[in-house]
PDB file of C-alpha atoms in Angstrom:
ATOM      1  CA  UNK A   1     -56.570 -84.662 118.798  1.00  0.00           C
ATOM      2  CA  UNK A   2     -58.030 -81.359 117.961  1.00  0.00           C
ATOM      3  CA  UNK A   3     -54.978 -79.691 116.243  1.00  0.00           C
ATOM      4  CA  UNK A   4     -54.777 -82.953 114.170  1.00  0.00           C
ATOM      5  CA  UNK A   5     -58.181 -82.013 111.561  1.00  0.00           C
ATOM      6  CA  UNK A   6     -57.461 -78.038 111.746  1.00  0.00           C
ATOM      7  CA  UNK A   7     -55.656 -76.964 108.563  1.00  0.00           C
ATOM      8  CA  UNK A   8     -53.031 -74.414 108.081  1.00  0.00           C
ATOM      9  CA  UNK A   9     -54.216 -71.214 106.939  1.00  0.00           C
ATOM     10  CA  UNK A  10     -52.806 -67.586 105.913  1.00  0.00           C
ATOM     11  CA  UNK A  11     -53.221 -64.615 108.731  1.00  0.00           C
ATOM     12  CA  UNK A  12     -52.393 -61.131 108.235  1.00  0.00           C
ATOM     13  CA  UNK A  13     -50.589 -59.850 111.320  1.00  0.00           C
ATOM     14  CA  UNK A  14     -48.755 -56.978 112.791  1.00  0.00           C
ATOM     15  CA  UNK A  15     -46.122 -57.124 114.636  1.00  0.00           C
ATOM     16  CA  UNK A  16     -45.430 -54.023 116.573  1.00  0.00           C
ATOM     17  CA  UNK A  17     -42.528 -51.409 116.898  1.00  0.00           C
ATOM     18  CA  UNK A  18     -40.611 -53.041 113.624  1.00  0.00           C
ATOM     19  CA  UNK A  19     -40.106 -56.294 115.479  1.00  0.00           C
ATOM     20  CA  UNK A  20     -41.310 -58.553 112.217  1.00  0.00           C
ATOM     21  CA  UNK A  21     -37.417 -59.878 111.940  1.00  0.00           C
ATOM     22  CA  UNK A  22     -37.835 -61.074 115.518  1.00  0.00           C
ATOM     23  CA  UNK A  23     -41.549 -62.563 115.048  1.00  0.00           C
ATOM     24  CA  UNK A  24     -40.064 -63.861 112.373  1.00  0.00           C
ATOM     25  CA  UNK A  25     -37.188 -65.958 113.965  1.00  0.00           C
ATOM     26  CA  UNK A  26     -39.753 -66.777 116.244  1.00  0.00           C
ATOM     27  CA  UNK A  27     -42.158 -68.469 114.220  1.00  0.00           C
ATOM     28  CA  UNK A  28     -39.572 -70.522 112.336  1.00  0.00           C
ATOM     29  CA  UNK A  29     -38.383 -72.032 115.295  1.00  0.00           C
ATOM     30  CA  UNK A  30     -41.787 -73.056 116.196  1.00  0.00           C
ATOM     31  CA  UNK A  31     -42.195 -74.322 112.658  1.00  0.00           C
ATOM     32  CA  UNK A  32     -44.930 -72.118 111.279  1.00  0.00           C
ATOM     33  CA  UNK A  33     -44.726 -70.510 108.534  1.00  0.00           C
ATOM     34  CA  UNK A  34     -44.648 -66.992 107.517  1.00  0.00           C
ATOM     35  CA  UNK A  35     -43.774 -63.962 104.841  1.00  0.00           C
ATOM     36  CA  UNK A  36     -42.614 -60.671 104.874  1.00  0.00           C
ATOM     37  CA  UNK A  37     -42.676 -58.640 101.997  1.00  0.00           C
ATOM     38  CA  UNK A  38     -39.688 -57.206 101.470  1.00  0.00           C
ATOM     39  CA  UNK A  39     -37.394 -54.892  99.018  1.00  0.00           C
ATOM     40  CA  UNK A  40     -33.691 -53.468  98.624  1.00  0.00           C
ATOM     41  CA  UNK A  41     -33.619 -49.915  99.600  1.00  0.00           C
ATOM     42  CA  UNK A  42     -30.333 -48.024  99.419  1.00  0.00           C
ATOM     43  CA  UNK A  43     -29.353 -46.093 102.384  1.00  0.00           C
ATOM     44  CA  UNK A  44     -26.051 -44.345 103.335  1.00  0.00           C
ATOM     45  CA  UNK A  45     -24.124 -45.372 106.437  1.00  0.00           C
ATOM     46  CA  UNK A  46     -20.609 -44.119 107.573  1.00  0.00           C
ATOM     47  CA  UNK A  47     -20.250 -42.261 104.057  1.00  0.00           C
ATOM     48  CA  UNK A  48     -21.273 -45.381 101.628  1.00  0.00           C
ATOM     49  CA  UNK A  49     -24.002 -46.189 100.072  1.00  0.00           C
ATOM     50  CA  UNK A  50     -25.283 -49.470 101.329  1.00  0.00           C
ATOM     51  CA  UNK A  51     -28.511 -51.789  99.485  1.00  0.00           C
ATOM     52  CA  UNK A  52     -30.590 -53.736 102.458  1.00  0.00           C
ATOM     53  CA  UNK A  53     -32.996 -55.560 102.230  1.00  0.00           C
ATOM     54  CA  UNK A  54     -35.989 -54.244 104.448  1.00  0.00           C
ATOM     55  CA  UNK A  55     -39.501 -54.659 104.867  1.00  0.00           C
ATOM     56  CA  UNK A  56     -42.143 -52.906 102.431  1.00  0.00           C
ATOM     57  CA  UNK A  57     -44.074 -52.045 105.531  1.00  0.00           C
ATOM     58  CA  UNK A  58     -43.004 -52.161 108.463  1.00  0.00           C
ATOM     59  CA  UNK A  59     -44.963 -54.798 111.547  1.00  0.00           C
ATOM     60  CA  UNK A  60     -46.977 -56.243 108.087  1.00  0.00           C
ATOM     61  CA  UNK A  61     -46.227 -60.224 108.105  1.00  0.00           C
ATOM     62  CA  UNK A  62     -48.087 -62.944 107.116  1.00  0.00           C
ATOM     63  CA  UNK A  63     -48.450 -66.166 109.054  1.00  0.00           C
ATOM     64  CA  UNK A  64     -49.255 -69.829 107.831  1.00  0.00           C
ATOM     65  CA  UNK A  65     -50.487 -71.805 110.944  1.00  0.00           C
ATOM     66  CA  UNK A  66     -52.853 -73.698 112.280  1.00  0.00           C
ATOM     67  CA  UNK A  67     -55.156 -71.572 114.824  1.00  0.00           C
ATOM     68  CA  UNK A  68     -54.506 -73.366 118.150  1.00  0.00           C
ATOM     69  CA  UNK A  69     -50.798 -73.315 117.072  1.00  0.00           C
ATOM     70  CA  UNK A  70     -50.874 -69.469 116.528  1.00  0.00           C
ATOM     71  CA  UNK A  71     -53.316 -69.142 119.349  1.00  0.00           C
ATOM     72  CA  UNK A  72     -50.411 -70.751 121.495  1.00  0.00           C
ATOM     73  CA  UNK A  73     -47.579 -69.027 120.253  1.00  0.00           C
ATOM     74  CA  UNK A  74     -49.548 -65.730 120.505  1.00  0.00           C
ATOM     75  CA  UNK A  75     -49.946 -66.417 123.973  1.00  0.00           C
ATOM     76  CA  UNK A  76     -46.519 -66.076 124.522  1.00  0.00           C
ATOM     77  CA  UNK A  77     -45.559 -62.669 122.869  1.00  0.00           C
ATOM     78  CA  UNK A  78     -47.586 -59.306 123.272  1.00  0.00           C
ATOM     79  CA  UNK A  79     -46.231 -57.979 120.131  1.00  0.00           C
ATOM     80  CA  UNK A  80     -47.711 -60.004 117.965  1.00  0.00           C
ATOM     81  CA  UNK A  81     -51.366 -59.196 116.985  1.00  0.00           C
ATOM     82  CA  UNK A  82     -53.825 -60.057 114.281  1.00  0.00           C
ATOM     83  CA  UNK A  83     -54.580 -57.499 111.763  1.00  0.00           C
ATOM     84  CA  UNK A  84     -58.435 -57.231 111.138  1.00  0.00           C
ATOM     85  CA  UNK A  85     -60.880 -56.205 108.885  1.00  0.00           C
ATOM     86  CA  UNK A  86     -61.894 -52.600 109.882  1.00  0.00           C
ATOM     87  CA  UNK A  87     -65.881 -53.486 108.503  1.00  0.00           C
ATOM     88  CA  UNK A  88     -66.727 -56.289 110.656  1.00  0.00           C
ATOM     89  CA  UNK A  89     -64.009 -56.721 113.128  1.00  0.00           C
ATOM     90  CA  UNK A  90     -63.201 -60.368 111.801  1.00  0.00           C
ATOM     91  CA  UNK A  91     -59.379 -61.539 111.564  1.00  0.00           C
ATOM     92  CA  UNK A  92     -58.007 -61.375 107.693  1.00  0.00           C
ATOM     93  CA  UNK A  93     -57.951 -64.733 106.459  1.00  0.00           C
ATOM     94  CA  UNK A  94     -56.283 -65.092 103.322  1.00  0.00           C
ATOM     95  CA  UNK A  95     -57.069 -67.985 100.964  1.00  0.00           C
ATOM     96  CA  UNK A  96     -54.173 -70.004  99.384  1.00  0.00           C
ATOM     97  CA  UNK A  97     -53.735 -69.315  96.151  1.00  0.00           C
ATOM     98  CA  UNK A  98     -54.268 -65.647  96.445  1.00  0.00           C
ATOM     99  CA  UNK A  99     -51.301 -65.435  98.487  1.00  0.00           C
ATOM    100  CA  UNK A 100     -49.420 -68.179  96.935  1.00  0.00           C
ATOM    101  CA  UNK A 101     -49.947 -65.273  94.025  1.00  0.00           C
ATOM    102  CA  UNK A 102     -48.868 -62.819  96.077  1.00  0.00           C
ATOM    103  CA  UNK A 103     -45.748 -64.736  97.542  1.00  0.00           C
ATOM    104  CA  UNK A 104     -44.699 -65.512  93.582  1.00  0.00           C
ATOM    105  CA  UNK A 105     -44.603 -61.829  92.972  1.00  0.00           C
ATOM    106  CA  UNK A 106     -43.566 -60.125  96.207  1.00  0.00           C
ATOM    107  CA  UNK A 107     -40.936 -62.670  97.026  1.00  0.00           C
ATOM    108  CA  UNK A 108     -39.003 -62.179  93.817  1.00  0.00           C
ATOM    109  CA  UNK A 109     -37.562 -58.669  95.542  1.00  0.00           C
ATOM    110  CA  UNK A 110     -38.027 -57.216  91.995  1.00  0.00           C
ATOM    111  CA  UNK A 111     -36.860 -53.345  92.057  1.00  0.00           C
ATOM    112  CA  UNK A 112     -39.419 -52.337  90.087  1.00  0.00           C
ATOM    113  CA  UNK A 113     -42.279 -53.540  92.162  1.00  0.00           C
ATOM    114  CA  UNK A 114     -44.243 -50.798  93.868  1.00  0.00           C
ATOM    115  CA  UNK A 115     -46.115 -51.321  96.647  1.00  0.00           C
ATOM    116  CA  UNK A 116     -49.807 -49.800  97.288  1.00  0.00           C
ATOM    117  CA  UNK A 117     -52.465 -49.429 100.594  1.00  0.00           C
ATOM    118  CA  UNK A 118     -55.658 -50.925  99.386  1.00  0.00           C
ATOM    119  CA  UNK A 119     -57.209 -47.594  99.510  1.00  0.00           C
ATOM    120  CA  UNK A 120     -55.167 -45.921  97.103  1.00  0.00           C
ATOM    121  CA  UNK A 121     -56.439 -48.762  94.205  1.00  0.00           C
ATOM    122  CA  UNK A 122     -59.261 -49.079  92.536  1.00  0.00           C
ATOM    123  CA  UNK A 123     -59.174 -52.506  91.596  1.00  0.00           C
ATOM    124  CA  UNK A 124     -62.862 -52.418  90.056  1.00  0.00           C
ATOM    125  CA  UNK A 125     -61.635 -50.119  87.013  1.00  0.00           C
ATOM    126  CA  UNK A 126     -59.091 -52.704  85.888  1.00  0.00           C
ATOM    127  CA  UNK A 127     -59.158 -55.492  83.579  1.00  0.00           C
ATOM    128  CA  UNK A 128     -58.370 -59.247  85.066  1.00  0.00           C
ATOM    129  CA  UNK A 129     -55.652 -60.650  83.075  1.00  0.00           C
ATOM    130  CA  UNK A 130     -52.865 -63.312  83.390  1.00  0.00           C
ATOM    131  CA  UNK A 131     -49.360 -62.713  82.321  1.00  0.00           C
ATOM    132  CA  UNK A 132     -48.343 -65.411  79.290  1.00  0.00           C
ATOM    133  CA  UNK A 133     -44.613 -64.745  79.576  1.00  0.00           C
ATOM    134  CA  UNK A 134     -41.127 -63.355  81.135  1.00  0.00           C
ATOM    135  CA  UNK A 135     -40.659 -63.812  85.086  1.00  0.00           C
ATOM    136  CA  UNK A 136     -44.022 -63.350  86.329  1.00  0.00           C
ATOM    137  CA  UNK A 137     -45.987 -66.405  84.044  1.00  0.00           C
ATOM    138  CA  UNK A 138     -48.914 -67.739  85.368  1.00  0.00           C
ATOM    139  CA  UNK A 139     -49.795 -65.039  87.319  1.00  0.00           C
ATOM    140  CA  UNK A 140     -53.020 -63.194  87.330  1.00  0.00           C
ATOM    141  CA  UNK A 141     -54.260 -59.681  88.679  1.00  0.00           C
ATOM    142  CA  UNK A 142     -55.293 -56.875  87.900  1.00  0.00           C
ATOM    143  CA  UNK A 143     -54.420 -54.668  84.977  1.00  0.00           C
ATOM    144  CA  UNK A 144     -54.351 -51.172  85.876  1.00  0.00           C
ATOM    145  CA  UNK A 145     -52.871 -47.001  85.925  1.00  0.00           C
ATOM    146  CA  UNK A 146     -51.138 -47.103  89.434  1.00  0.00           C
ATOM    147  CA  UNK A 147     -49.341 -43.574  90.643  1.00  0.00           C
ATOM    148  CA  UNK A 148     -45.889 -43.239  89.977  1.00  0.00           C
ATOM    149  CA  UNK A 149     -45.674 -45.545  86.840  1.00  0.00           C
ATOM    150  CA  UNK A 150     -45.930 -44.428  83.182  1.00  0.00           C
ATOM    151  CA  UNK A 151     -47.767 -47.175  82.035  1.00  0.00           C
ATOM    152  CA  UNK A 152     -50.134 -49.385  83.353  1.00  0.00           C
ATOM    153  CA  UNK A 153     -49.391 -52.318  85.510  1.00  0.00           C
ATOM    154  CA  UNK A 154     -51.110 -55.760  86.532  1.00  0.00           C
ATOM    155  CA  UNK A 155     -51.501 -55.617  90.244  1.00  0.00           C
ATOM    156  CA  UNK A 156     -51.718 -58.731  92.339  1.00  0.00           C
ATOM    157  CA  UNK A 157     -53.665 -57.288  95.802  1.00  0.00           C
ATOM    158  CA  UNK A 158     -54.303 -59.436  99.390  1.00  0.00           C
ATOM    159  CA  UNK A 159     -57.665 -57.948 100.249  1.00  0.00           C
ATOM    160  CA  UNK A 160     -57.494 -55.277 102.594  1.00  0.00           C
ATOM    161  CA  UNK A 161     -54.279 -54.969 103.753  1.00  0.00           C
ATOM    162  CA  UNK A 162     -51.309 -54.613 100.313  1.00  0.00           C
ATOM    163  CA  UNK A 163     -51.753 -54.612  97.375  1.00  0.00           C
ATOM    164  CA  UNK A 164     -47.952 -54.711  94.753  1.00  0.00           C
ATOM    165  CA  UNK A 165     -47.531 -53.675  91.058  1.00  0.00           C
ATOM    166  CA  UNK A 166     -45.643 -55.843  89.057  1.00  0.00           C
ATOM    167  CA  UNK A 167     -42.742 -54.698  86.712  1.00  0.00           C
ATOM    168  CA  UNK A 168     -43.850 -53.367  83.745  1.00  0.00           C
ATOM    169  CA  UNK A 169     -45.113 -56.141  81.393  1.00  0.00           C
ATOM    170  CA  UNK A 170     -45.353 -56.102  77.378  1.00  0.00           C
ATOM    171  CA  UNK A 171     -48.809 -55.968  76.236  1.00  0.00           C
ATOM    172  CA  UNK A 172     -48.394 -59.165  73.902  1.00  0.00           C
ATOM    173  CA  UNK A 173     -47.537 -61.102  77.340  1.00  0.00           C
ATOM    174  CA  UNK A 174     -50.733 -60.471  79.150  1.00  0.00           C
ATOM    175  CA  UNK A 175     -53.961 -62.235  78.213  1.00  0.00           C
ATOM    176  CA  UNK A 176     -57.707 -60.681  79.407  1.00  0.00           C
ATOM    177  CA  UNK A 177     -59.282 -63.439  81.798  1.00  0.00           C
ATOM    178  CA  UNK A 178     -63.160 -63.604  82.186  1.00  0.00           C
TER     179      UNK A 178
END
């Protein structure tokens, strides 16, 4: 009767020595949910170049479950742990829509999406915006210089643990949000 009034919600988890594709399989066939951000890198085996697709960072996954489902699934694996907040020792929790955001971005494998650590943004310099147009409508971040782009870039972050920079985006498609 308990499980039947918790909801599902988003948890940010590790799951050590690269073994997210296994946690992975695993949680589907228990029917939770759960994301790994992932893009194509090119790597060369046996002579030939060869485009995966791979995880942005490695053990990083997200889970969708209720917590006595997770809690029992947990139980059964060692390798899978929650990632937590290094200020007061809490699990991350993500809300929703911040990660439906971050799903609608990350999951489109887009090769020009670059990936950041929180630490190395300052999301309090940039603007908040939502894009108006081209594949990323709807979205909102934040509009902001990020390393290793020319231009600047609207950013769409999951609180303390990744934050990814979307394509680059015409001007006249992004709209300032209050």
């Amino acid at each position: 009767m308990e499980t039947e009034r918790e909801t599902e919600i988003w948890y940010a988890m590790r799951a050590t020595y690269r073994r997210e594709p296994d946690a992975m399989r695993l949680l589907e066939k228990e029917h939770l949910g759960c994301f790994v951000p992932m893009q194509y890198k090119i790597s060369i085996k046996k002579g030939k170049k060869v485009r995966a697709l791979v995880p942005v960072i490695h053990n990083l996954l997200f889970v969708h479950a209720r917590p006595s489902d997770l809690k029992r699934v947990k139980s059964q694996v060692t390798y899978l742990q929650y990632i937590t907040d290094t200020r007061s020792g809490e699990k991350i929790i993500i809300p929703d829509n911040e990660m439906q955001r971050f799903i609608a971005v990350a999951g489109t494998y887009n090769d020009h999406l670059l990936y950041f650590q929180p630490e190395e943004l300052n999301l309090s310099k940039g603007t908040k915006v939502r894009v108006t147009g081209g594949d990323f409508e709807g979205q909102e971040g934040v509009f902001l210089k990020v390393k290793g782009a020319r231009d600047r870039r609207v950013i769409v972050a999951i609180q303390g643990v990744i934050a990814v920079a979307m394509a680059t985006i015409h001007p006249d498609l992004i709209e300032v949000i209050q």
